[in-house]
Amino acid sequence: MSEPKVFLLPDLGEGLTEAELVNWLVAVGDEIRVDQPIAEVETAKSMVEVPSPYAGTVAVLHGEPGQTLDVGKPLISVMPVGSVGGAKTSASSPAAVAAEAYREEEKAGSGNVLIGYGTPGGHGVARRTRSPKRAAGTSVVEPVAESASGVSAAEKAADDLVLLRTRVPGKLGAVISPLVRRMARDHGVDLGELQGSGASGLIMRRDVEAVIKPAPVVARPAVVPAAPAPASDTDARTGLGISGRTAVRGVRKAVAANMSRSRSEIPEATVWVDVDATALVEMRAVLKKADPHNTPGLLAYIARFVTAGLKKFPELNTRIVTTEDAAGGTMQEIVAFDGVNLGFAAQTDRGLMVPSVRNADKLSARELDAEIRRLTAVVREGKATPAELGSGTFTLNNYGVFGVDGSAAIINHPEAGILGVGRIIDKPWVVNGELAVRKVTELTLTFDHRVCDGGTAGGFLRYVADAIENPGSVLADM
């Protein structure tokens, strides 16, 4: 009787470790085909449909809608086509299941790609790990021995399976196994800062071990189990009734973690300036009258000024990374970029998202406007890819749409700066010595004080402000 094939939840993004099961698209007993969508899951990055790499009959659905599932854990069990008997109620060990799944995927992969997930069938080249064929009648016993690193053959096969499923297009260095991720997480190692020593930049176990410093062993005092909290709808600290509880997960969990990391790691400073945006508003009004359907929005023009400003003040288009020095210790470096990936904050039903316009410095205001609109629609539909959400080098935040004038924004880690634009409103302004009513906005720049000082930050902010106040002359030079 054939064993069910168990499909493990793949890494749906760059190092994501969990996903929320939103909805099953199949039921137990259904006949499914290779690459048929079987479930909708939501990660901190996007909402995606997960396709099945196997064809057959659905035997077990491992999870209920609303449940958070860990990457690398069983998602669905499928009885192969033509198998005899039903699915077993008891599952094999996760390592054995992964090893079997890995062997099966060597035979025929789905070829489907899901945000970096894919099996190598048909047109790809699968890595072969089987032993050479033996002569007929020869009995061969293959021992399952522990390797020198303490990892069994089955666990190594499980690693290999997940390695196949965690490829990120254009960034093979992001391919990491669950064991490597767990080791890095337990020791506080940022995998995003590592350069993999494996083939094509693959992050290996030894890369993580190289940056782990042995910590002194401290005897822990005995822990007395806490008494279970009494079932009550009253908050013990305030004495107020509890009206509801909301789990911090998905996008909110990712935002919380990123903001906390930004505040704990980046010594930020903020500068701001009021700007007379009358000339920019009037220029756009003239253009819109001439071409009502193809005129960029004000944010696109400001984005164009920002990318030009970052070329003049490239210190703000950088990030701090920690690397290994020649003596085996660690050192920090300021990494500069040849180009600008301009992120912009977009409010969605799933929370705040920051997609980025790649190579924004090479685009015109009209091209920036089109890309901003496209990415806004993509993130609101929950279909943005990790590359679209995690590749920014500087962020532009238009919080004026919320009706506020200013904000000391938190830097989108690991970037070095974020520029905020407040609402544009009528204010009294002195023009040529006389009081007038002008369209005024506030620009706020929060920057990483490690990469530059106030002079650079102030110079960049003043450049963008001058461009808004005199858009015609600035655009003529771009």
PDB file of C-alpha atoms in Angstrom, residues 235-349:
ATOM      1  CA  ASP A 235      -7.718  43.515  33.230  1.00  0.00           C
ATOM      2  CA  ALA A 236      -5.735  42.954  36.417  1.00  0.00           C
ATOM      3  CA  ARG A 237      -3.588  46.098  36.062  1.00  0.00           C
ATOM      4  CA  THR A 238      -6.264  48.672  35.259  1.00  0.00           C
ATOM      5  CA  GLY A 239      -9.368  47.049  36.670  1.00  0.00           C
ATOM      6  CA  LEU A 240     -11.186  47.764  33.405  1.00  0.00           C
ATOM      7  CA  GLY A 241     -13.187  45.261  31.438  1.00  0.00           C
ATOM      8  CA  ILE A 242     -11.469  43.683  28.430  1.00  0.00           C
ATOM      9  CA  SER A 243     -13.477  44.359  25.281  1.00  0.00           C
ATOM     10  CA  GLY A 244     -11.400  42.231  22.915  1.00  0.00           C
ATOM     11  CA  ARG A 245      -8.081  40.556  22.112  1.00  0.00           C
ATOM     12  CA  THR A 246      -6.334  40.637  18.734  1.00  0.00           C
ATOM     13  CA  ALA A 247      -3.360  38.415  17.941  1.00  0.00           C
ATOM     14  CA  VAL A 248      -0.327  40.269  16.579  1.00  0.00           C
ATOM     15  CA  ARG A 249       0.425  38.371  13.390  1.00  0.00           C
ATOM     16  CA  GLY A 250       0.827  38.715   9.645  1.00  0.00           C
ATOM     17  CA  VAL A 251       1.586  42.224   8.420  1.00  0.00           C
ATOM     18  CA  ARG A 252       1.075  43.793  11.847  1.00  0.00           C
ATOM     19  CA  LYS A 253       3.620  41.394  13.359  1.00  0.00           C
ATOM     20  CA  ALA A 254       6.154  42.132  10.622  1.00  0.00           C
ATOM     21  CA  VAL A 255       5.668  45.902  10.928  1.00  0.00           C
ATOM     22  CA  ALA A 256       6.016  45.742  14.714  1.00  0.00           C
ATOM     23  CA  ALA A 257       9.241  43.735  14.483  1.00  0.00           C
ATOM     24  CA  ASN A 258      10.748  46.023  11.840  1.00  0.00           C
ATOM     25  CA  MET A 259       9.844  49.224  13.686  1.00  0.00           C
ATOM     26  CA  SER A 260      11.198  47.885  16.981  1.00  0.00           C
ATOM     27  CA  ARG A 261      14.428  46.876  15.280  1.00  0.00           C
ATOM     28  CA  SER A 262      14.731  50.274  13.618  1.00  0.00           C
ATOM     29  CA  ARG A 263      14.340  52.141  16.901  1.00  0.00           C
ATOM     30  CA  SER A 264      16.712  49.819  18.778  1.00  0.00           C
ATOM     31  CA  GLU A 265      19.502  49.785  16.152  1.00  0.00           C
ATOM     32  CA  ILE A 266      19.396  53.132  14.318  1.00  0.00           C
ATOM     33  CA  PRO A 267      20.414  56.388  16.054  1.00  0.00           C
ATOM     34  CA  GLU A 268      17.958  58.557  14.168  1.00  0.00           C
ATOM     35  CA  ALA A 269      17.636  62.322  13.958  1.00  0.00           C
ATOM     36  CA  THR A 270      14.895  64.459  12.386  1.00  0.00           C
ATOM     37  CA  VAL A 271      14.963  67.773  10.514  1.00  0.00           C
ATOM     38  CA  TRP A 272      12.041  69.554   8.886  1.00  0.00           C
ATOM     39  CA  VAL A 273      11.152  72.611   6.828  1.00  0.00           C
ATOM     40  CA  ASP A 274       7.995  74.392   5.638  1.00  0.00           C
ATOM     41  CA  VAL A 275       7.806  74.697   1.857  1.00  0.00           C
ATOM     42  CA  ASP A 276       5.846  76.972  -0.478  1.00  0.00           C
ATOM     43  CA  ALA A 277       4.431  74.465  -2.967  1.00  0.00           C
ATOM     44  CA  THR A 278       2.334  77.009  -4.876  1.00  0.00           C
ATOM     45  CA  ALA A 279       4.477  76.898  -8.026  1.00  0.00           C
ATOM     46  CA  LEU A 280       4.363  73.093  -8.176  1.00  0.00           C
ATOM     47  CA  VAL A 281       0.588  72.990  -7.660  1.00  0.00           C
ATOM     48  CA  GLU A 282       0.052  75.645 -10.342  1.00  0.00           C
ATOM     49  CA  MET A 283       2.437  73.927 -12.798  1.00  0.00           C
ATOM     50  CA  ARG A 284       0.580  70.634 -12.435  1.00  0.00           C
ATOM     51  CA  ALA A 285      -2.785  72.373 -12.860  1.00  0.00           C
ATOM     52  CA  VAL A 286      -1.610  73.827 -16.202  1.00  0.00           C
ATOM     53  CA  LEU A 287      -0.347  70.426 -17.372  1.00  0.00           C
ATOM     54  CA  LYS A 288      -3.546  68.700 -16.271  1.00  0.00           C
ATOM     55  CA  LYS A 289      -5.648  71.218 -18.206  1.00  0.00           C
ATOM     56  CA  ALA A 290      -3.670  70.434 -21.354  1.00  0.00           C
ATOM     57  CA  ASP A 291      -3.683  66.645 -20.789  1.00  0.00           C
ATOM     58  CA  PRO A 292      -6.304  65.635 -18.191  1.00  0.00           C
ATOM     59  CA  HIS A 293      -5.655  61.873 -18.427  1.00  0.00           C
ATOM     60  CA  ASN A 294      -1.871  61.684 -18.500  1.00  0.00           C
ATOM     61  CA  THR A 295      -0.606  64.176 -15.920  1.00  0.00           C
ATOM     62  CA  PRO A 296       1.529  62.812 -13.054  1.00  0.00           C
ATOM     63  CA  GLY A 297       0.366  63.355  -9.475  1.00  0.00           C
ATOM     64  CA  LEU A 298       2.189  65.688  -7.096  1.00  0.00           C
ATOM     65  CA  LEU A 299       3.786  62.722  -5.320  1.00  0.00           C
ATOM     66  CA  ALA A 300       5.438  61.615  -8.583  1.00  0.00           C
ATOM     67  CA  TYR A 301       7.057  65.030  -9.023  1.00  0.00           C
ATOM     68  CA  ILE A 302       8.273  65.006  -5.420  1.00  0.00           C
ATOM     69  CA  ALA A 303       9.611  61.469  -5.965  1.00  0.00           C
ATOM     70  CA  ARG A 304      11.545  62.785  -8.968  1.00  0.00           C
ATOM     71  CA  PHE A 305      13.035  65.553  -6.815  1.00  0.00           C
ATOM     72  CA  VAL A 306      13.946  63.005  -4.114  1.00  0.00           C
ATOM     73  CA  THR A 307      15.853  60.738  -6.513  1.00  0.00           C
ATOM     74  CA  ALA A 308      17.725  63.753  -7.898  1.00  0.00           C
ATOM     75  CA  GLY A 309      18.529  64.840  -4.345  1.00  0.00           C
ATOM     76  CA  LEU A 310      19.870  61.408  -3.463  1.00  0.00           C
ATOM     77  CA  LYS A 311      22.283  61.654  -6.381  1.00  0.00           C
ATOM     78  CA  LYS A 312      23.641  64.890  -4.922  1.00  0.00           C
ATOM     79  CA  PHE A 313      23.679  63.521  -1.374  1.00  0.00           C
ATOM     80  CA  PRO A 314      24.343  59.779  -1.834  1.00  0.00           C
ATOM     81  CA  GLU A 315      25.138  59.278   1.864  1.00  0.00           C
ATOM     82  CA  LEU A 316      21.387  58.989   2.474  1.00  0.00           C
ATOM     83  CA  ASN A 317      21.048  56.239  -0.147  1.00  0.00           C
ATOM     84  CA  THR A 318      23.073  53.724   1.882  1.00  0.00           C
ATOM     85  CA  ARG A 319      22.758  51.195   4.657  1.00  0.00           C
ATOM     86  CA  ILE A 320      24.906  49.890   7.508  1.00  0.00           C
ATOM     87  CA  VAL A 321      25.977  46.235   7.363  1.00  0.00           C
ATOM     88  CA  THR A 322      28.028  44.116   9.735  1.00  0.00           C
ATOM     89  CA  THR A 323      30.781  42.044   8.140  1.00  0.00           C
ATOM     90  CA  GLU A 324      33.667  39.861   9.260  1.00  0.00           C
ATOM     91  CA  ASP A 325      37.119  41.413   9.393  1.00  0.00           C
ATOM     92  CA  ALA A 326      40.455  39.754   8.628  1.00  0.00           C
ATOM     93  CA  ALA A 327      41.025  38.887  12.286  1.00  0.00           C
ATOM     94  CA  GLY A 328      37.771  36.949  12.531  1.00  0.00           C
ATOM     95  CA  GLY A 329      35.911  39.702  14.377  1.00  0.00           C
ATOM     96  CA  THR A 330      33.106  41.905  13.106  1.00  0.00           C
ATOM     97  CA  MET A 331      33.088  45.383  11.642  1.00  0.00           C
ATOM     98  CA  GLN A 332      30.490  47.774  10.288  1.00  0.00           C
ATOM     99  CA  GLU A 333      30.494  49.137   6.753  1.00  0.00           C
ATOM    100  CA  ILE A 334      28.421  51.770   4.991  1.00  0.00           C
ATOM    101  CA  VAL A 335      27.218  50.217   1.738  1.00  0.00           C
ATOM    102  CA  ALA A 336      26.412  52.659  -1.077  1.00  0.00           C
ATOM    103  CA  PHE A 337      24.241  51.799  -4.083  1.00  0.00           C
ATOM    104  CA  ASP A 338      24.539  52.465  -7.783  1.00  0.00           C
ATOM    105  CA  GLY A 339      20.941  53.572  -8.226  1.00  0.00           C
ATOM    106  CA  VAL A 340      17.847  54.299  -6.154  1.00  0.00           C
ATOM    107  CA  ASN A 341      15.030  51.897  -5.289  1.00  0.00           C
ATOM    108  CA  LEU A 342      12.493  54.369  -3.936  1.00  0.00           C
ATOM    109  CA  GLY A 343      10.090  52.917  -1.397  1.00  0.00           C
ATOM    110  CA  PHE A 344       6.796  54.601  -0.612  1.00  0.00           C
ATOM    111  CA  ALA A 345       4.390  53.922   2.222  1.00  0.00           C
ATOM    112  CA  ALA A 346       0.981  52.593   1.138  1.00  0.00           C
ATOM    113  CA  GLN A 347      -1.897  52.032   3.541  1.00  0.00           C
ATOM    114  CA  THR A 348      -3.860  48.851   2.827  1.00  0.00           C
ATOM    115  CA  ASP A 349      -6.566  46.778   4.495  1.00  0.00           C
TER     116      ASP A 349
END
